[in-house]
Short mmCIF file of C-alpha atoms and ligand atoms in Angstrom, two decimals:
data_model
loop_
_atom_site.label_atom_id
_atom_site.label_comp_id
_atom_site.label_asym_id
_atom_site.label_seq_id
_atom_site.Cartn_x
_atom_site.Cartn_y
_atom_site.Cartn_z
CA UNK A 296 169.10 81.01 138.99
CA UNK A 297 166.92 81.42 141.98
CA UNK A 298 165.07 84.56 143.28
CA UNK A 299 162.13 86.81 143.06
CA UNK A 300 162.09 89.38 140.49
CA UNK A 301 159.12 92.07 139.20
CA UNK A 302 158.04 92.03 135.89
CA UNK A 303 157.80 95.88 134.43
CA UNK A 304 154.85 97.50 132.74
CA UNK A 305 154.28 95.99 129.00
CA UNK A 306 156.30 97.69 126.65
CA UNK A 307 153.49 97.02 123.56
CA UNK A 308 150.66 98.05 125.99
CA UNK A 309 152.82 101.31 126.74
CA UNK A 310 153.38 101.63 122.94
CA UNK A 311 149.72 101.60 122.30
CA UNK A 312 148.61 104.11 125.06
CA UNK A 313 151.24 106.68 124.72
CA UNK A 314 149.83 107.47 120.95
CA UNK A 315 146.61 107.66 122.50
CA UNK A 316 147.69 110.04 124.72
CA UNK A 317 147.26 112.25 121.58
CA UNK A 318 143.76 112.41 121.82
CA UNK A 319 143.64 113.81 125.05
CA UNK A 320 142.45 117.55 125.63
CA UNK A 321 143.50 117.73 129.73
CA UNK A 322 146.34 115.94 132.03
CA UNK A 323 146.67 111.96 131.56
CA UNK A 324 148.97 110.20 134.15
CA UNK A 325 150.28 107.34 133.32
CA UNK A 326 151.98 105.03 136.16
CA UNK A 327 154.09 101.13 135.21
CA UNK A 328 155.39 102.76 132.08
CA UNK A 329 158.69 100.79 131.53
CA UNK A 330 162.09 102.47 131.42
CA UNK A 331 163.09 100.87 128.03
CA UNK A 332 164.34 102.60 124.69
CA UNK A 333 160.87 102.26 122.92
CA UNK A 334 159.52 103.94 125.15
CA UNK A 335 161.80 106.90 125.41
CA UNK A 336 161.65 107.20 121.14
CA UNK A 337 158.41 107.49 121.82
CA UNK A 338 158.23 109.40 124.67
CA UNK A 339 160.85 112.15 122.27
CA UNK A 340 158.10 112.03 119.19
CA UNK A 341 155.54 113.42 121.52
CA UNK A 342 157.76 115.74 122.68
CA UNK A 343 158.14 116.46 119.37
CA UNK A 344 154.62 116.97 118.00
CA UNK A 345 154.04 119.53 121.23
CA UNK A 346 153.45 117.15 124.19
CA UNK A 347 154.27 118.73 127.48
CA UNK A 348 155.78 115.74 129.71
CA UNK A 349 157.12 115.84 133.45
CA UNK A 350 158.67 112.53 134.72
CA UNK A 351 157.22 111.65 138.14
CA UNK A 352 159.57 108.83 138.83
CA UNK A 353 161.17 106.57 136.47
CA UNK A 354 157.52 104.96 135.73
CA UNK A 355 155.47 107.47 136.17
CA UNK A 356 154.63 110.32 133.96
CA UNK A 357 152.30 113.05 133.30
CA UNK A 358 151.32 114.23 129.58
CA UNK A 359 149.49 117.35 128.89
CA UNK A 360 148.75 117.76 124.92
CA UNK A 361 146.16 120.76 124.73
CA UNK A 362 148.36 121.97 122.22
CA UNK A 363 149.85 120.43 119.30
CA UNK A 364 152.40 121.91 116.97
CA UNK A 365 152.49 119.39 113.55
CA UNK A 366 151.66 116.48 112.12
CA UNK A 367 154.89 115.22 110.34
CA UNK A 368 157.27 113.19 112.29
CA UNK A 369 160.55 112.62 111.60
CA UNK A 370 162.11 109.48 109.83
CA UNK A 371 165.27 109.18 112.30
CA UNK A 372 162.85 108.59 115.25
CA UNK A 373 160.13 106.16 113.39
CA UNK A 374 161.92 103.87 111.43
CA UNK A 375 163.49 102.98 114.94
CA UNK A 376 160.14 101.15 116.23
CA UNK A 377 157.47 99.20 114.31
CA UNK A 378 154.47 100.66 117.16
CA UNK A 379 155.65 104.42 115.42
CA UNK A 380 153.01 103.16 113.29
CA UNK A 381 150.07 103.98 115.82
CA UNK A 382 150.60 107.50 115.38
CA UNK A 383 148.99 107.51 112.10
CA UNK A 384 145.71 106.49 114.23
CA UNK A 385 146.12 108.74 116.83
CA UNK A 386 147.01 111.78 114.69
CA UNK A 387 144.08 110.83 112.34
CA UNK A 388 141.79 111.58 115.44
CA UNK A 389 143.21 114.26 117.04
CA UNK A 390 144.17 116.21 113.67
CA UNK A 391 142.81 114.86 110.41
CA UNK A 392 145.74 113.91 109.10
CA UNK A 393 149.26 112.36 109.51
CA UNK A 394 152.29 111.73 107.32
CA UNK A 395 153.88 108.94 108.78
CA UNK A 396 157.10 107.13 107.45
CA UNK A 397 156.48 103.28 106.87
CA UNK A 398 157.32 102.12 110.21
CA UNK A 399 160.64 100.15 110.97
CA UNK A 400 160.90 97.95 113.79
CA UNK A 401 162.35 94.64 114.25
CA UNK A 402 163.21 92.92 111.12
CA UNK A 403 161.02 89.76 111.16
CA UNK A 404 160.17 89.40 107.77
CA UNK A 405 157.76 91.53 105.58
CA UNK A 406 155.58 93.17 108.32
CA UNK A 407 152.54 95.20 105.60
CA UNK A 408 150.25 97.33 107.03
CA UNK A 409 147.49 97.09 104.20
CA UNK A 410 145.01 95.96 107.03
CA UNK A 411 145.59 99.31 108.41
CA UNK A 412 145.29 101.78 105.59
CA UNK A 413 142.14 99.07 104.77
CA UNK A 414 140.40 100.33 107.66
CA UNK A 415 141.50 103.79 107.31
CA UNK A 416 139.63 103.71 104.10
CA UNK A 417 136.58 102.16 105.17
CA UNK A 418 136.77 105.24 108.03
CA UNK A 419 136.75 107.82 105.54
CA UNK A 420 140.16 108.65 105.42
CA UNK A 421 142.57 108.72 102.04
CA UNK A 422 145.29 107.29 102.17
CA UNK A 423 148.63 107.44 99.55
CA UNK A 424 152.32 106.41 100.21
CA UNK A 425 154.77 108.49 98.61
CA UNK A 426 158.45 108.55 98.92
CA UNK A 427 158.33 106.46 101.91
CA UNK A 428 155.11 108.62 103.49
CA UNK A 429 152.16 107.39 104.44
CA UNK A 430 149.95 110.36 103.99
CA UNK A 431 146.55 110.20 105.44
CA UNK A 432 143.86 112.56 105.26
CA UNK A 433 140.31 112.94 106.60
CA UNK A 434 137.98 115.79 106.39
CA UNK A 435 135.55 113.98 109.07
CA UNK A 436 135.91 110.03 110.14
CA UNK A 437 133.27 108.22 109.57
CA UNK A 438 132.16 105.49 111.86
CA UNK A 439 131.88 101.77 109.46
CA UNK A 440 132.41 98.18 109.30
CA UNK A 441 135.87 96.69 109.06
CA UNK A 442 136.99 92.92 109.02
CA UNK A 443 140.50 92.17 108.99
CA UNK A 444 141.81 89.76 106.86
CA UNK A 445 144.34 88.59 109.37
CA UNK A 446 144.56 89.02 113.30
CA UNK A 447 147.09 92.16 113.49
CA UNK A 448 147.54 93.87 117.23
CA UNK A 449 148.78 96.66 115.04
CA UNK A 450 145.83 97.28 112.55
CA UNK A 451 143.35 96.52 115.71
CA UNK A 452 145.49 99.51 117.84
CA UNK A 453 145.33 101.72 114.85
CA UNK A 454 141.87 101.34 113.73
CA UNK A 455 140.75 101.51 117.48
CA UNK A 456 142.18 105.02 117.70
CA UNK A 457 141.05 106.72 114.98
CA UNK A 458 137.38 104.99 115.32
CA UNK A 459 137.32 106.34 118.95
CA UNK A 460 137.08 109.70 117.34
CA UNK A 461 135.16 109.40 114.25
CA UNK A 462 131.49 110.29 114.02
CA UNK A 463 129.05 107.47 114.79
CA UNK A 464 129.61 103.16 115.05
CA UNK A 465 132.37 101.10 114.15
CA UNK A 466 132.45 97.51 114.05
CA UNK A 467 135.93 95.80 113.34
CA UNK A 468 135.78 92.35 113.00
CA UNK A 469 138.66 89.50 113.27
CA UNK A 470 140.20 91.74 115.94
CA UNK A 471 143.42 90.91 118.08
CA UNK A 472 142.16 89.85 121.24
CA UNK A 473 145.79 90.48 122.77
CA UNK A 474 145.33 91.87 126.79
CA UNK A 475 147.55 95.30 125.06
CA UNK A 476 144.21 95.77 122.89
CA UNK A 477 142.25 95.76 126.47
CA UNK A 478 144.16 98.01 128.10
CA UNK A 479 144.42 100.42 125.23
CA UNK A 480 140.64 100.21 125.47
CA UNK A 481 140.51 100.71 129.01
CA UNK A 482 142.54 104.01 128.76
CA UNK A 483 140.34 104.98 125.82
CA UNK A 484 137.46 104.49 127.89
CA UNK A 485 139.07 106.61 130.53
CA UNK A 486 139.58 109.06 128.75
CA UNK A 487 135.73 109.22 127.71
CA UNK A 488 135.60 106.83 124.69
CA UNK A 489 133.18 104.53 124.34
CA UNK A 490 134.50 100.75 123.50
CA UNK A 491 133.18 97.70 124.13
CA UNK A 492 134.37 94.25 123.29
CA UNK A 493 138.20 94.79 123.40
CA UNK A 494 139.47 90.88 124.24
CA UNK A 495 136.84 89.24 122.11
CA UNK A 496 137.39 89.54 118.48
CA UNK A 497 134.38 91.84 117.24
CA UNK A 498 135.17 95.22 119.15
CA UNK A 499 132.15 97.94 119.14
CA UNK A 500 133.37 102.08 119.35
CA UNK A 501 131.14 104.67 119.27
CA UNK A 502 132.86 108.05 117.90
CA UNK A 503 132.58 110.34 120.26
CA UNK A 504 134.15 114.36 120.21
CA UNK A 505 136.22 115.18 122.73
CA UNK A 506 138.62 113.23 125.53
CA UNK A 507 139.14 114.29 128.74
CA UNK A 508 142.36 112.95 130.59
CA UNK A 509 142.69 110.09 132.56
CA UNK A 510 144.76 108.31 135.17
CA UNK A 511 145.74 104.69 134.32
CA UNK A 512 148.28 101.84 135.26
CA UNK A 513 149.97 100.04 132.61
CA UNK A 514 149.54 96.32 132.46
CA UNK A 515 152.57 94.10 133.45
CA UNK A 516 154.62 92.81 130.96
CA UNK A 517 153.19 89.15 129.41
CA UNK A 518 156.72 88.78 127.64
CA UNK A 519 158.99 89.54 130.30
CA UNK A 520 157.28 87.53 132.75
CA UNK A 521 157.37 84.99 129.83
CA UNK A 522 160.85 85.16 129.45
CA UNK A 523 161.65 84.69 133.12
CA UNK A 524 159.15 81.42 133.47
CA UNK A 525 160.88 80.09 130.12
CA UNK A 526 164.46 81.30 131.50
CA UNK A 527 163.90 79.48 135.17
CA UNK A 528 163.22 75.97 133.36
CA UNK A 529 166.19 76.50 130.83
CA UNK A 530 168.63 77.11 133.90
CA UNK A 531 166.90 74.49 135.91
CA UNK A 532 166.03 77.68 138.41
CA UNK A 533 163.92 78.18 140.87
CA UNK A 534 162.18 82.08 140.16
CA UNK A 535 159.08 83.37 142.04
CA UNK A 536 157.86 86.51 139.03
CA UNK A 537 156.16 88.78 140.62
CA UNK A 538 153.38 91.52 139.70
CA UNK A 539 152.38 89.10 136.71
CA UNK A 540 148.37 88.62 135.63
CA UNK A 541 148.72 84.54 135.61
CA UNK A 542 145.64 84.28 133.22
CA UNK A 543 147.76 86.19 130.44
CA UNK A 544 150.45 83.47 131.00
CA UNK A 545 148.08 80.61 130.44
CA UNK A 546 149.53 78.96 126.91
CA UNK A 547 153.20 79.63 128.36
CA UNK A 548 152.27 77.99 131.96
CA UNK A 549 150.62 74.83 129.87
CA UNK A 550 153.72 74.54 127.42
CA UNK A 551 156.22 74.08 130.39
CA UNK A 552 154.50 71.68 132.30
CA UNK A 553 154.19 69.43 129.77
CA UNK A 554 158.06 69.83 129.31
CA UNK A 555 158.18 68.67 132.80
CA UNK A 556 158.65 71.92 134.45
CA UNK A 557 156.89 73.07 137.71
CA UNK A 558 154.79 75.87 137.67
CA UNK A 559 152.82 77.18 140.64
CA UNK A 560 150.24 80.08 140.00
CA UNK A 561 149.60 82.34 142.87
CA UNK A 562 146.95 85.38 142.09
CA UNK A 563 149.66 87.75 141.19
CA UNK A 564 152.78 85.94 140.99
CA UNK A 565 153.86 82.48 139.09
CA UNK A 566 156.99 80.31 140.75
CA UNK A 567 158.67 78.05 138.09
CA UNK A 568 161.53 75.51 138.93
CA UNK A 569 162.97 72.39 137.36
CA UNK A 570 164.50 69.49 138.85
CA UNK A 571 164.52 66.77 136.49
CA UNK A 572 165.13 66.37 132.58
CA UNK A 573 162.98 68.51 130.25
CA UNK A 574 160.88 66.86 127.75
CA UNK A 575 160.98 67.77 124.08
CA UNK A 576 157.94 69.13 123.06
CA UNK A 577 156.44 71.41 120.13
CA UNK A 578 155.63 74.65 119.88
CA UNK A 579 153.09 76.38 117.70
CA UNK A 580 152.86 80.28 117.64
CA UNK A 581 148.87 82.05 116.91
CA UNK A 582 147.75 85.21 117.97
CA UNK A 583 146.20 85.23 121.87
CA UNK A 584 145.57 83.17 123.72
CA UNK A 585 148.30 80.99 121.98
CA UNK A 586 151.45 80.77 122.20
CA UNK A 587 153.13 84.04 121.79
CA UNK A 588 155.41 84.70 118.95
CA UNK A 589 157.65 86.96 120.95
CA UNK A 590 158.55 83.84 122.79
CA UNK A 591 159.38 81.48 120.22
CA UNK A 592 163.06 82.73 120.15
CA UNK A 593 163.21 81.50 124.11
CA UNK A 594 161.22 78.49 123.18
CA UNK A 595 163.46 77.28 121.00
CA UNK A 596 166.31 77.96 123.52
CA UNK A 597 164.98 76.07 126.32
CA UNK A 598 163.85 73.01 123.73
CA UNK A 599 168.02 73.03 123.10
CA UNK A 600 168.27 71.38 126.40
CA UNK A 601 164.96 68.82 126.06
CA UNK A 602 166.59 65.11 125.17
CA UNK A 603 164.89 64.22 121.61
CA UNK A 604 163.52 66.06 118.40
CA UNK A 605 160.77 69.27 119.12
CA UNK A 606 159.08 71.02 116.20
CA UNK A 607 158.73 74.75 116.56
CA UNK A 608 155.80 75.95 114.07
CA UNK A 609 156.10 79.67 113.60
CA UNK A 610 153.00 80.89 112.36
CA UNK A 611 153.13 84.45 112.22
CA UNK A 612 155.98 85.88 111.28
CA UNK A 613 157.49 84.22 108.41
CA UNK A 614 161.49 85.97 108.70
CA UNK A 615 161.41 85.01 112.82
CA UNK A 616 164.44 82.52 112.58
CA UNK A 617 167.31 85.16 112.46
CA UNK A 618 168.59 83.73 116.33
CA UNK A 619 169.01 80.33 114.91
CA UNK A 620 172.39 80.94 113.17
CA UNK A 621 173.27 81.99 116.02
CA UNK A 622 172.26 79.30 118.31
CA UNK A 623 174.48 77.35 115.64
CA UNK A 624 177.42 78.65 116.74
CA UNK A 625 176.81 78.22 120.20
CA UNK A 626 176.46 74.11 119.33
CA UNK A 627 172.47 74.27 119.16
CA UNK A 628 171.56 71.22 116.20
CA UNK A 629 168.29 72.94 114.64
CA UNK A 630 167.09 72.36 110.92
CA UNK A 631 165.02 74.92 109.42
CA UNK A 632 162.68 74.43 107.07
CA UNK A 633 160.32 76.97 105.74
CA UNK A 634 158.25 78.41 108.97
CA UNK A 635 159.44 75.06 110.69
CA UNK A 636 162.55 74.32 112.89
CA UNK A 637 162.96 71.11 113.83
CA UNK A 638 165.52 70.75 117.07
CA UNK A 639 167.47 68.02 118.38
CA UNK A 640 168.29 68.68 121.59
CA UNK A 641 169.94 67.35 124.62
CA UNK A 642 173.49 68.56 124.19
CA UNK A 643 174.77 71.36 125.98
CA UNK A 644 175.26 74.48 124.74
CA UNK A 645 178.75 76.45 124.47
CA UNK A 646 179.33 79.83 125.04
CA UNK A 647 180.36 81.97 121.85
CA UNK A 648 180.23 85.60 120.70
CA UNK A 649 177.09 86.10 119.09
CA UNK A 650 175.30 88.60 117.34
CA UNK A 651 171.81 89.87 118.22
CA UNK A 652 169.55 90.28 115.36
CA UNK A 653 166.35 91.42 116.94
CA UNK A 654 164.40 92.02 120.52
CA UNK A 655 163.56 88.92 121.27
CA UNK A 656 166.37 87.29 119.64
CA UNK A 657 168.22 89.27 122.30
CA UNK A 658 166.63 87.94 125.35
CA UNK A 659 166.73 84.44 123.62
CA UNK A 660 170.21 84.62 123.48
CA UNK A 661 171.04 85.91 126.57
CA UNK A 662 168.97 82.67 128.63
CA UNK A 663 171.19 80.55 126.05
CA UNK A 664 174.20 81.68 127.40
CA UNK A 665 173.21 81.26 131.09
CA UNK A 666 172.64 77.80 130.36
CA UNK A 667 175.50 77.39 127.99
CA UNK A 668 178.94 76.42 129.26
CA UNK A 669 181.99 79.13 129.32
CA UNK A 670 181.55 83.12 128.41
CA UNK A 671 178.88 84.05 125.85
CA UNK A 672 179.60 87.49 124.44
CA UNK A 673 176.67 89.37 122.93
CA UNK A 674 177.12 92.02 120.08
CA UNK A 675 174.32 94.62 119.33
CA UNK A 676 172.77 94.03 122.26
CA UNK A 677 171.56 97.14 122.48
CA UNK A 678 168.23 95.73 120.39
CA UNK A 679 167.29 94.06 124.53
CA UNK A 680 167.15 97.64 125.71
CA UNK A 681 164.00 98.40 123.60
CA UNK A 682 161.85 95.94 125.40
CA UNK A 683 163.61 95.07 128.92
CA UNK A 684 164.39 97.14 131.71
CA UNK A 685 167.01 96.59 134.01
CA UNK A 686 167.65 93.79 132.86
CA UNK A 687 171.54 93.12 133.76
CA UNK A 688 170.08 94.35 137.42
CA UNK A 689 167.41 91.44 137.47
CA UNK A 690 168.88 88.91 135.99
CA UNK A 691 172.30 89.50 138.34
CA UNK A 692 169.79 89.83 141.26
CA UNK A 693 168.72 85.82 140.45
CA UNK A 694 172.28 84.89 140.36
CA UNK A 695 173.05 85.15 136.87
CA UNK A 696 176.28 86.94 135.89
CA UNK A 697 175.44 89.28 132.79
CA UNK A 698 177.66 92.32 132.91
CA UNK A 699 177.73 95.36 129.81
CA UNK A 700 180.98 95.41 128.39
CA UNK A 701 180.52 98.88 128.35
CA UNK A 702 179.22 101.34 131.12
CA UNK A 703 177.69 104.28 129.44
CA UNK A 704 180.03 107.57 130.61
CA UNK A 705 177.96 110.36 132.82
CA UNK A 706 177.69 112.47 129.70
CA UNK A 707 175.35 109.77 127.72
CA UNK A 708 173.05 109.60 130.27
CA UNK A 709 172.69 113.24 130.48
CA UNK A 710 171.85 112.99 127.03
CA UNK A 711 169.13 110.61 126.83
CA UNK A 712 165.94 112.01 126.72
CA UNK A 713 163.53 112.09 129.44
C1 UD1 B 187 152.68 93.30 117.42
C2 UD1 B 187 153.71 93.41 118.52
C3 UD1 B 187 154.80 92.36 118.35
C4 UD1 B 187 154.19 90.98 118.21
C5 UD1 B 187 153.08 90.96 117.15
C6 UD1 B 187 152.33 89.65 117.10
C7 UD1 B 187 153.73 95.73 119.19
C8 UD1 B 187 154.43 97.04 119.16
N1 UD1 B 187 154.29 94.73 118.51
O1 UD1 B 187 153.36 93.57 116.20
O2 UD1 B 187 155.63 92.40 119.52
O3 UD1 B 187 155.20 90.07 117.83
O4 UD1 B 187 152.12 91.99 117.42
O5 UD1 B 187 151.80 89.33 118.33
O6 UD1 B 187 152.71 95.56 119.85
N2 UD1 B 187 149.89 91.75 108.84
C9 UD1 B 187 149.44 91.96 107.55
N3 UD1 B 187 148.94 93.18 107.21
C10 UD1 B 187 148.83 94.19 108.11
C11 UD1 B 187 149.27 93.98 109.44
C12 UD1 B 187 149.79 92.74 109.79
O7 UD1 B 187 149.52 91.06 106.71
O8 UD1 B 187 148.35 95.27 107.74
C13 UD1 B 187 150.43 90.43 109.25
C14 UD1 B 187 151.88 90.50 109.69
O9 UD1 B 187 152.77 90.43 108.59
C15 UD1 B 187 151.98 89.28 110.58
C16 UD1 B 187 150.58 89.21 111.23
O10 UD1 B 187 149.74 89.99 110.40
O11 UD1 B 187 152.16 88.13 109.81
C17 UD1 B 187 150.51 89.74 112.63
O12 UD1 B 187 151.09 91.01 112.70
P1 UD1 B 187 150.63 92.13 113.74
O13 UD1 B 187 149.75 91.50 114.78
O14 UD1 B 187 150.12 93.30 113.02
O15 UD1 B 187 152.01 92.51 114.44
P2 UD1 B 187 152.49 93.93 114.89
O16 UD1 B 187 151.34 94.75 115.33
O17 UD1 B 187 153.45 94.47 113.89
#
């Protein structure tokens, strides 16, 4: 594969904001919003709870939410997307309450969200689950001191929004530091909230009443430009990414030059080829700044090709090995064991029809069958469409052939939303 391709806005950044969105009384514009299924589910609950929204262009929207009509949303919608979640934040600032289902998403494992209802708590709020609800109710939010007991981007998002609206101080402590919790923030800000610290972990909010709107730029996407940098040293590529922040790419840049990989860094664009053999290597996953989890799928693809044994650590989601039985069958030799896989690699991978399991198992499995030899057919791929846009464009655009075996017929497309 060689080329230039764009990385699109992030798709967890968008998640975060578009809740937040919510607590606006007047017109927010958002522009980099990626085209991606996620987006449009979430995008359709807004819609839902009374959100006005006008497309500007196929990333650029405007919201106005002066008026809301409920607080329920519906389980068809939320169980689709783990980030449905945020809402109960949001709609505990704008409204005083939310009844949320527990959130779906992509099935990695047990994914809790006592750290959330934790905080909620220690904001004032109650808090039951009943029949699959999360209710949550608060007369007034009260600003107070929270400390997570792990690092959760989703418990950071959550407790961020409702604290942005509750009366007086809150400290949360053991935040994510992920660059989605700084651009949430930002927008906050925007939007007249008052937040400090977002990117270190002890973030400061002082409650304040009401939001204005805002205009604001969504962040590009970390793990798309991720997956192209891993994807150009799996295919022994050459890719300029473009419209990347190189600083958020810092554990991903490190990782594959010491598999032998080049990678050049401009201000706003990375170029990554490979020549010569890769280099086995292993691969730990933390929260930011290390190596991101949403990656480890395509780590462990391009450590298929690296001559010797790697050891890929995965360290925060316990259930994030579902690709590997599918590797398997495409002639990968990996050994799990526990939150460890162990690879041998050096062979050369086969093309097979595989099943996608998951997001990023999607995207991991689509590199593995560029590199792999013969036809790789992908079932439920449909999962890559919730965090990658255009994605059979770009990737065909470096050279790569990856067709749908399907074209969706004039009438689908009319009826997607938005
Ligand atoms: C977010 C991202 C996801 C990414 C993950 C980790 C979105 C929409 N999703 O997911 O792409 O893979 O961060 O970077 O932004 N945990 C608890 N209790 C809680 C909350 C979390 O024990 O209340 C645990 C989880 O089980 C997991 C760890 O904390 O082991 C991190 O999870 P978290 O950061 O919350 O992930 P998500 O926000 O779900």
């Amino acid at each position: 594969m060689t080329g230039r391709v764009k990385v699109s806005g992030s798709k967890n950044a968008a998640l975060a904001i578009l809740p937040a969105v919510l607590l606006a009384s007047e017109k927010v514009s958002l522009s980099n919003v990626p085209d991606i299924t996620d987006v449009r589910t979430m995008l359709r609950i807004l819609e839902g709870l009374g959100v006005t929204i006008r497309r500007r262009g196929r990333n650029a929207l405007d919201f106005y939410p002066s008026r809301l009509r409920g607080h329920a949303l519906p389980y068809s919608l939320v169980q689709k997307m783990r980030a449905s979640s945020y809402l109960m934040g949001a709609l505990l600032a704008r409204l005083g309450r939310a009844t949320v289902p527990v959130p779906g998403g992509c099935d990695l494992g047990p994914r809790p969200i006592d750290q959330h209802l934790k905080g909620f708590a220690a904001l004032g709020a109650r808090c039951e689950i009943e029949h699959g609800l999360v209710k949550l109710e608060a007369e007034k939010l009260r600003g107070g001191h929270i400390y997570l007991d792990v690092v959760s981007v989703g418990a950071t998002v959550n407790l961020m929004l409702a604290a942005a609206a509750a009366e007086g101080r809150t400290v949360l402590e053991n935040a994510a530091k992920e660059p989605e919790i700084v651009d949430l923030a930002n927008f906050l800000n925007a939007m007249g909230a008052v937040i400090k610290g977002a990117g270190t972990d002890v973030i400061k909010i002082e409650g304040v009443k009401r939001f204005g709107g805002a205009v604001h730029a969504v962040i590009p996407d970390r793990i798309e430009a991720g997956t192209f940098m891993l994807a150009a040293a799996a295919t022994g590529g050459d890719l300029v990414i473009g419209e990347v922040i190189p600083k958020h790419m810092e554990a991903v840049t490190a990782k594959l030059r010491e598999m032998g990989a080049e990678v050049e860094v401009a201000p706003e664009q990375i170029r990554v080829r490979r020549k010569g053999p890769l280099l086995s290597s292993d691969v730990k996953t933390f929260p930011y700044p290390g190596f991101p989890t949403d990656l480890q799928p395509l780590a462990m693809v391009l450590l298929t090709a690296a001559e010797g044994t790697s050891v890929i650590t995965e360290n925060i989601f316990e259930g994030r090995f579902r690709h590997v039985d599918e590797l398997k069958k495409m002639g990968a030799q990996i050994k799990i064991e526990g939150r460890t896989a162990v690879i041998n690699g050096g062979g050369t991978l086969s093309g097979a029809p595989v099943t996608v399991t998951d997001l990023r198992a999607g995207a991991a499995l689509l590199v593995a069958g560029l590199m792999a030899k013969g036809e790789t057919i992908l079932s439920q791929a449909e999962h890559i469409y919730r965090g990658y846009e255009k994605i059979e464009e770009k990737f065909s655009s470096l050279g790569a052939y990856v067709k749908p075996l399907r074209e969706r017929s004039s009438e689908e497309v009319a009826r997607e939303p938005l």
